[in-house]
């Protein structure tokens, strides 16, 4: 025998039954009043929204994990910086290994990725990208890096970061061996 006065309320979101809310009131209290039952019916949409948000969060977390795994397994150097501050927002595992850095996020790119820089690199394409009238401007260029002493073919573009701010995205392919072979 139940030790409570049970009430079962369907939990529905977007026309889909997510489950049932089984809510009990101790037997030594009076039965559910009409006002209490109405309040419970107003509570179930909140439960359904919370459940749906939990599902969306789980899906987003999985997608983020998959994307990070893909980015980290790419055998090219990838990094993203804030166009205003030059702070590194993201760097993939390959580039961290190439430049021997563990936690570059938050650091200034030109201080970390170049030697003897006092300010933004003169060859940095951010201003050119910002001045472009293309919807998705991009630039391809070569650079001999002062830290690794390797030659890279860089693919630069602008993108929106997670907070909506403008970010600089660079993909770099080490072409040193190809250049040496062609010479």
Coordinates of N, CA and C in Angstrom, one line a residue:
X1 N 0.8 -1.2 0.0 CA 0.0 0.0 0.0 C 0.9 1.2 0.0
X2 N 0.5 2.2 -0.8 CA 1.3 3.5 -0.9 C 1.2 4.3 0.4
X3 N 2.3 4.9 0.8 CA 2.2 5.8 1.9 C 2.0 7.2 1.6
X4 N 1.5 7.4 0.4 CA 1.2 8.8 -0.1 C 0.0 8.9 -0.9
X5 N -0.5 10.1 -1.2 CA -1.5 10.3 -2.1 C -0.8 10.6 -3.5
X6 N -0.8 9.7 -4.4 CA 0.0 10.0 -5.6 C -0.8 10.8 -6.7
X7 N -0.1 11.5 -7.4 CA -0.6 12.2 -8.6 C 0.4 12.0 -9.7
X8 N -0.1 11.6 -10.9 CA 0.7 11.3 -12.0 C 0.4 12.4 -13.1
X9 N 1.4 13.1 -13.6 CA 1.1 14.1 -14.6 C 2.1 13.9 -15.8
X10 N 1.5 13.9 -17.0 CA 2.4 13.7 -18.1 C 3.3 14.9 -18.3
X11 N 4.6 14.6 -18.7 CA 5.6 15.6 -19.0 C 5.7 15.6 -20.5
X12 N 5.3 16.7 -21.1 CA 5.2 16.8 -22.6 C 6.1 18.0 -23.1
X13 N 6.8 17.8 -24.2 CA 7.6 18.9 -24.7 C 7.4 18.8 -26.2
X14 N 7.0 19.9 -26.9 CA 6.9 20.0 -28.3 C 6.0 18.8 -28.8
X15 N 4.9 18.6 -28.1 CA 3.9 17.6 -28.5 C 4.4 16.2 -28.3
X16 N 5.5 16.0 -27.7 CA 6.1 14.6 -27.4 C 6.0 14.3 -26.0
X17 N 5.6 13.1 -25.6 CA 5.5 12.7 -24.3 C 7.0 12.3 -23.9
X18 N 7.5 13.0 -22.9 CA 8.8 12.7 -22.4 C 8.8 11.7 -21.2
X19 N 7.7 11.7 -20.5 CA 7.6 10.8 -19.4 C 6.5 11.2 -18.5
X20 N 6.5 10.7 -17.3 CA 5.4 11.0 -16.3 C 6.1 11.5 -15.1
X21 N 5.5 12.5 -14.5 CA 5.9 13.0 -13.2 C 5.0 12.3 -12.1
X22 N 5.6 11.5 -11.2 CA 4.9 10.9 -10.2 C 5.2 11.6 -8.9
X23 N 4.2 12.3 -8.4 CA 4.4 13.2 -7.3 C 3.4 12.7 -6.2
X24 N 4.0 12.5 -5.0 CA 3.2 12.1 -3.8 C 3.1 13.1 -2.7
X25 N 2.0 13.0 -2.0 CA 1.8 13.8 -0.8 C 1.6 12.9 0.4
X26 N 2.2 13.1 1.5 CA 2.1 12.1 2.6 C 0.7 11.8 3.0
X27 N 0.4 10.6 3.3 CA -0.9 10.1 3.7 C -1.5 10.9 4.8
X28 N -0.7 11.4 5.7 CA -1.3 12.1 6.9 C -1.7 13.5 6.6
X29 N -1.5 13.9 5.3 CA -1.9 15.2 4.8 C -3.2 15.0 4.0
X30 N -4.0 16.0 3.9 CA -5.3 15.9 3.1 C -4.9 15.6 1.6
X31 N -5.9 15.1 0.9 CA -5.8 14.8 -0.5 C -5.4 16.1 -1.3
X32 N -4.9 16.0 -2.5 CA -4.6 17.1 -3.3 C -5.8 18.0 -3.5
X33 N -5.5 19.3 -3.3 CA -6.6 20.3 -3.6 C -6.6 20.6 -5.1
X34 N -7.6 21.2 -5.6 CA -7.7 21.6 -7.0 C -6.6 22.6 -7.3
X35 N -6.3 23.5 -6.4 CA -5.3 24.6 -6.6 C -3.9 23.9 -6.6
X36 N -3.7 22.9 -5.8 CA -2.4 22.2 -5.8 C -2.2 21.5 -7.1
X37 N -3.2 20.8 -7.6 CA -3.1 20.1 -8.8 C -2.9 21.0 -10.0
X38 N -3.5 22.2 -10.0 CA -3.3 23.2 -11.1 C -1.8 23.6 -11.0
X39 N -1.3 23.9 -9.8 CA 0.1 24.3 -9.7 C 1.0 23.2 -10.2
X40 N 0.7 22.0 -10.0 CA 1.5 20.9 -10.5 C 1.5 20.8 -12.0
X41 N 0.3 21.1 -12.6 CA 0.2 21.1 -14.0 C 1.0 22.2 -14.7
X42 N 1.2 23.4 -13.9 CA 2.0 24.5 -14.4 C 3.5 24.1 -14.2
X43 N 3.8 23.3 -13.2 CA 5.2 22.9 -13.0 C 5.7 21.9 -14.0
X44 N 4.9 21.1 -14.6 CA 5.4 20.1 -15.5 C 6.0 20.7 -16.8
X45 N 5.5 21.8 -17.3 CA 6.2 22.4 -18.5 C 7.7 22.8 -18.1
X46 N 7.9 23.2 -16.9 CA 9.2 23.6 -16.5 C 10.1 22.4 -16.4
X47 N 9.5 21.3 -15.9 CA 10.3 20.0 -15.9 C 10.6 19.6 -17.3
X48 N 9.7 19.7 -18.2 CA 9.9 19.3 -19.6 C 11.0 20.1 -20.3
X49 N 11.0 21.4 -20.0 CA 12.0 22.3 -20.6 C 13.4 22.0 -20.0
X50 N 13.4 21.7 -18.7 CA 14.7 21.3 -18.1 C 15.2 20.0 -18.7
X51 N 14.3 19.1 -18.9 CA 14.7 17.8 -19.5 C 15.2 18.0 -21.0
X52 N 14.5 18.8 -21.7 CA 14.9 19.1 -23.1 C 16.2 19.8 -23.1
X53 N 16.4 20.8 -22.3 CA 17.7 21.5 -22.2 C 18.9 20.6 -21.9
X54 N 18.6 19.6 -21.0 CA 19.6 18.6 -20.6 C 20.0 17.8 -21.9
X55 N 19.0 17.4 -22.6 CA 19.3 16.7 -23.9 C 20.1 17.5 -24.9
X56 N 19.7 18.8 -25.0 CA 20.4 19.7 -26.0 C 21.8 19.9 -25.5
X57 N 22.0 20.1 -24.2 CA 23.3 20.2 -23.6 C 24.2 19.0 -23.9
X58 N 23.6 17.8 -23.7 CA 24.4 16.6 -23.9 C 24.7 16.5 -25.4
X59 N 23.8 16.8 -26.3 CA 24.1 16.8 -27.8 C 25.2 17.8 -28.1
X60 N 25.1 19.0 -27.6 CA 26.1 20.0 -27.8 C 27.5 19.6 -27.3
X61 N 27.5 19.0 -26.1 CA 28.8 18.6 -25.5 C 29.4 17.5 -26.4
X62 N 28.6 16.6 -26.9 CA 29.1 15.5 -27.8 C 29.7 16.1 -29.1
X63 N 28.9 17.1 -29.7 CA 29.4 17.7 -30.9 C 30.7 18.5 -30.7
X64 N 30.8 19.2 -29.6 CA 32.0 19.9 -29.2 C 33.2 19.0 -29.1
X65 N 33.0 17.8 -28.4 CA 34.0 16.9 -28.2 C 34.5 16.3 -29.6
X66 N 33.5 16.0 -30.5 CA 33.9 15.4 -31.8 C 34.7 16.5 -32.6
X67 N 34.2 17.7 -32.6 CA 34.9 18.7 -33.3 C 36.3 19.0 -32.8
X68 N 36.5 19.0 -31.5 CA 37.8 19.1 -30.9 C 38.7 17.9 -31.2
X69 N 38.2 16.7 -31.2 CA 38.9 15.6 -31.6 C 39.4 15.7 -33.1
X70 N 38.5 16.1 -34.0 CA 38.9 16.3 -35.4 C 40.0 17.3 -35.5
X71 N 39.8 18.5 -34.9 CA 40.8 19.5 -35.0 C 42.1 19.1 -34.4
X72 N 42.1 18.4 -33.3 CA 43.4 17.9 -32.7 C 44.1 16.8 -33.5
X73 N 43.4 16.1 -34.3 CA 44.0 15.0 -35.1 C 44.4 15.5 -36.5
X74 N 44.1 16.7 -36.8 CA 44.5 17.2 -38.1 C 46.0 17.4 -38.1
X75 N 46.7 17.1 -39.1 CA 48.2 17.2 -39.1 C 48.7 18.5 -39.7
X76 N 47.9 19.5 -39.5 CA 48.3 20.9 -39.9 C 48.1 21.8 -38.6
X77 N 48.8 22.9 -38.6 CA 48.7 23.8 -37.5 C 47.5 24.7 -37.6
X78 N 46.7 24.7 -36.6 CA 45.4 25.5 -36.6 C 45.4 26.3 -35.3
X79 N 45.1 27.6 -35.5 CA 44.9 28.4 -34.3 C 43.9 29.6 -34.6
X80 N 43.3 30.1 -33.6 CA 42.3 31.2 -33.7 C 42.7 32.2 -32.7
X81 N 42.6 33.5 -33.1 CA 42.9 34.6 -32.2 C 41.8 35.7 -32.3
X82 N 41.8 36.5 -31.2 CA 40.9 37.6 -31.2 C 41.5 38.7 -32.0
X83 N 40.8 39.3 -33.0 CA 41.4 40.2 -33.9 C 41.7 41.6 -33.2
X84 N 41.1 41.9 -32.1 CA 41.4 43.1 -31.4 C 42.6 43.0 -30.5
X85 N 42.7 41.9 -29.8 CA 43.7 41.8 -28.7 C 44.9 40.8 -29.1
X86 N 44.7 40.1 -30.2 CA 45.7 39.1 -30.6 C 45.9 37.9 -29.6
X87 N 44.9 37.8 -28.7 CA 45.0 36.7 -27.8 C 44.6 35.4 -28.5
X88 N 45.3 34.3 -28.2 CA 44.9 33.0 -28.7 C 43.7 32.4 -28.0
X89 N 42.7 32.1 -28.9 CA 41.4 31.6 -28.4 C 41.4 30.0 -28.4
X90 N 42.1 29.5 -29.4 CA 42.2 28.0 -29.6 C 43.4 27.7 -30.4
X91 N 44.0 26.6 -30.1 CA 45.1 26.0 -30.8 C 45.0 24.5 -30.8
X92 N 45.2 23.9 -32.0 CA 45.1 22.4 -32.0 C 46.3 21.8 -31.5
X93 N 46.2 20.5 -31.2 CA 47.3 19.7 -30.6 C 48.6 19.7 -31.5
X94 N 48.4 19.6 -32.8 CA 49.5 19.6 -33.7 C 50.4 20.9 -33.6
X95 N 49.7 22.0 -33.5 CA 50.4 23.3 -33.4 C 51.1 23.4 -32.0
X96 N 50.4 23.0 -31.0 CA 51.0 23.0 -29.7 C 52.3 22.2 -29.6
X97 N 52.3 21.1 -30.3 CA 53.5 20.2 -30.4 C 54.5 20.9 -31.2
X98 N 54.2 21.4 -32.3 CA 55.1 22.1 -33.2 C 55.8 23.2 -32.5
X99 N 55.1 24.0 -31.7 CA 55.7 25.2 -31.1 C 56.1 24.9 -29.6
X100 N 55.9 23.7 -29.2 CA 56.3 23.3 -27.8 C 55.6 24.1 -26.7
X101 N 54.3 24.3 -26.8 CA 53.5 25.0 -25.9 C 52.4 24.1 -25.3
X102 N 52.1 24.3 -24.1 CA 51.0 23.4 -23.5 C 49.7 24.2 -23.4
X103 N 49.7 25.4 -22.9 CA 48.4 26.1 -22.7 C 48.5 27.5 -23.3
X104 N 48.4 27.6 -24.6 CA 48.6 28.9 -25.3 C 47.4 29.9 -25.2
X105 N 46.2 29.3 -24.9 CA 45.0 30.1 -24.8 C 45.2 31.3 -23.8
X106 N 44.8 32.5 -24.3 CA 44.9 33.7 -23.5 C 46.2 34.4 -23.7
X107 N 47.2 33.8 -24.4 CA 48.5 34.4 -24.6 C 48.4 35.2 -25.9
X108 N 49.3 36.1 -26.1 CA 49.4 36.9 -27.3 C 50.1 36.2 -28.4
X109 N 49.5 36.0 -29.6 CA 50.1 35.2 -30.7 C 51.5 35.6 -31.1
X110 N 51.7 36.9 -31.3 CA 53.0 37.3 -31.8 C 54.1 37.2 -30.8
X111 N 53.8 37.2 -29.5 CA 54.8 36.9 -28.5 C 55.1 35.5 -28.4
X112 N 54.2 34.6 -28.7 CA 54.4 33.2 -28.5 C 54.9 32.5 -29.8
X113 N 54.5 33.0 -30.9 CA 54.7 32.3 -32.2 C 55.8 32.9 -33.0
X114 N 56.4 34.0 -32.6 CA 57.5 34.7 -33.3 C 58.6 35.1 -32.3
X115 N 59.8 35.3 -32.7 CA 60.9 35.7 -31.9 C 61.0 37.2 -32.0
X116 N 61.4 37.9 -30.9 CA 61.7 39.3 -30.9 C 60.7 40.2 -31.4
X117 N 59.4 40.0 -31.2 CA 58.3 40.8 -31.7 C 58.0 41.8 -30.6
X118 N 57.8 43.1 -30.9 CA 57.4 44.1 -29.9 C 55.9 44.4 -30.1
X119 N 55.3 44.1 -31.3 CA 53.9 44.3 -31.5 C 53.4 43.3 -32.6
X120 N 52.2 43.5 -33.0 CA 51.7 42.6 -34.1 C 52.6 42.5 -35.3
X121 N 52.8 41.3 -35.8 CA 53.7 41.1 -37.0 C 53.3 42.0 -38.1
X122 N 54.3 42.6 -38.8 CA 54.0 43.4 -40.0 C 53.4 42.7 -41.1
X123 N 53.6 41.4 -41.2 CA 53.0 40.5 -42.2 C 51.7 39.9 -41.8
X124 N 51.2 40.3 -40.7 CA 49.9 39.7 -40.2 C 48.8 40.2 -41.2
X125 N 47.9 39.2 -41.6 CA 46.9 39.6 -42.6 C 45.6 40.1 -42.1
X126 N 45.5 40.3 -40.8 CA 44.2 40.7 -40.2 C 43.7 42.0 -40.8
X127 N 44.5 43.0 -40.9 CA 44.0 44.3 -41.4 C 43.5 44.1 -42.9
X128 N 44.2 43.3 -43.7 CA 43.8 43.1 -45.0 C 42.5 42.3 -45.1
X129 N 42.3 41.3 -44.2 CA 41.1 40.6 -44.2 C 39.9 41.5 -43.7
X130 N 40.2 42.3 -42.8 CA 39.1 43.2 -42.3 C 38.7 44.2 -43.4
X131 N 39.7 44.6 -44.2 CA 39.4 45.6 -45.3 C 38.7 45.0 -46.5
X132 N 38.7 43.7 -46.6 CA 38.1 43.0 -47.7 C 36.5 43.3 -47.7
X133 N 36.0 43.3 -48.9 CA 34.6 43.5 -49.1 C 33.9 42.1 -49.3
X134 N 34.7 41.0 -49.4 CA 34.1 39.7 -49.5 C 33.3 39.3 -48.2
X135 N 32.3 38.5 -48.4 CA 31.6 38.0 -47.2 C 32.5 37.1 -46.4
X136 N 33.3 36.3 -47.0 CA 34.2 35.4 -46.3 C 35.6 35.5 -46.8
X137 N 36.2 36.6 -46.5 CA 37.6 36.9 -47.0 C 38.6 35.8 -46.6
X138 N 39.5 35.5 -47.4 CA 40.6 34.6 -47.1 C 41.9 35.0 -47.8
X139 N 43.0 34.6 -47.3 CA 44.3 35.0 -47.9 C 45.2 33.7 -47.7
X140 N 46.0 33.5 -48.8 CA 47.0 32.4 -48.8 C 48.3 33.0 -48.9
X141 N 49.2 32.7 -48.1 CA 50.6 33.3 -48.1 C 51.6 32.4 -47.5
X142 N 52.9 32.7 -47.7 CA 54.0 31.9 -47.2 C 54.7 32.7 -46.1
X143 N 55.3 32.0 -45.2 CA 56.0 32.6 -44.1 C 57.1 31.7 -43.6
X144 N 58.3 32.2 -43.3 CA 59.3 31.5 -42.6 C 59.2 31.9 -41.1
X145 N 58.9 30.9 -40.3 CA 58.6 31.2 -38.9 C 60.0 31.3 -38.2
X146 N 60.1 32.3 -37.3 CA 61.3 32.6 -36.6 C 61.5 31.7 -35.4
X147 N 60.5 31.0 -34.9 CA 60.6 30.1 -33.8 C 61.0 28.7 -34.3
X148 N 60.3 28.2 -35.3 CA 60.6 26.8 -35.8 C 61.6 26.8 -36.9
X149 N 61.8 27.9 -37.5 CA 62.7 28.0 -38.7 C 62.2 27.1 -39.8
X150 N 60.9 27.0 -39.9 CA 60.2 26.2 -41.0 C 59.4 27.2 -41.8
X151 N 59.2 26.8 -43.1 CA 58.4 27.6 -44.0 C 56.9 27.0 -44.0
X152 N 56.0 27.9 -43.9 CA 54.6 27.5 -43.8 C 53.8 28.2 -44.9
X153 N 52.9 27.4 -45.5 CA 51.8 28.0 -46.4 C 50.6 28.2 -45.5
X154 N 50.2 29.5 -45.3 CA 49.2 29.9 -44.4 C 47.9 30.2 -45.1
X155 N 46.8 29.7 -44.6 CA 45.5 30.0 -45.1 C 44.7 30.8 -43.9
X156 N 44.5 32.1 -44.1 CA 43.9 32.9 -43.1 C 42.5 33.4 -43.5
X157 N 41.6 33.4 -42.5 CA 40.3 34.0 -42.8 C 39.7 34.5 -41.5
X158 N 38.6 35.2 -41.6 CA 37.9 35.7 -40.4 C 36.7 34.8 -40.1
X159 N 36.3 34.7 -38.9 CA 35.1 34.0 -38.5 C 34.5 34.6 -37.2
X160 N 33.3 34.2 -36.9 CA 32.7 34.6 -35.6 C 33.1 33.6 -34.5
X161 N 33.5 34.1 -33.4 CA 33.8 33.3 -32.3 C 32.5 33.0 -31.5
X162 N 32.6 32.1 -30.5 CA 31.5 31.7 -29.7 C 30.7 32.8 -29.0
X163 N 31.4 33.9 -28.7 CA 30.7 35.1 -28.1 C 30.3 36.1 -29.1
X164 N 30.4 35.8 -30.4 CA 29.9 36.7 -31.4 C 31.0 37.6 -31.9
X165 N 32.1 37.7 -31.3 CA 33.2 38.6 -31.7 C 33.9 38.1 -32.9
X166 N 34.6 39.0 -33.6 CA 35.3 38.6 -34.8 C 36.7 37.9 -34.4
X167 N 37.0 36.8 -35.1 CA 38.2 36.1 -34.8 C 39.0 35.8 -36.1
X168 N 40.3 35.6 -35.9 CA 41.2 35.3 -37.0 C 41.5 33.8 -36.9
X169 N 41.3 33.1 -38.0 CA 41.5 31.7 -38.1 C 42.6 31.4 -39.1
X170 N 43.7 30.7 -38.6 CA 44.8 30.4 -39.5 C 45.1 28.9 -39.5
X171 N 45.3 28.4 -40.7 CA 45.7 27.0 -41.0 C 47.1 27.1 -41.6
X172 N 48.0 26.4 -41.1 CA 49.4 26.5 -41.6 C 49.9 25.1 -42.0
X173 N 50.4 24.9 -43.2 CA 51.0 23.7 -43.6 C 52.5 23.9 -43.8
X174 N 53.2 23.0 -43.2 CA 54.7 23.0 -43.3 C 55.1 22.6 -44.7
X175 N 55.7 23.5 -45.4 CA 56.1 23.2 -46.8 C 57.6 23.3 -47.0
X176 N 58.3 23.3 -45.8 CA 59.8 23.4 -45.9 C 60.4 22.3 -46.8
X177 N 60.1 21.1 -46.6 CA 60.7 20.0 -47.3 C 60.4 20.1 -48.8
X178 N 59.2 20.5 -49.2 CA 58.8 20.7 -50.6 C 59.6 21.8 -51.2
X179 N 59.8 22.9 -50.5 CA 60.5 24.0 -51.0 C 62.0 23.6 -51.2
X180 N 62.5 22.9 -50.3 CA 63.9 22.5 -50.4 C 64.1 21.5 -51.5
X181 N 63.2 20.6 -51.7 CA 63.3 19.7 -52.9 C 63.2 20.4 -54.2
X182 N 62.3 21.4 -54.3 CA 62.1 22.1 -55.5 C 63.4 22.9 -55.9
X183 N 64.1 23.4 -54.9 CA 65.3 24.1 -55.1 C 66.4 23.2 -55.6

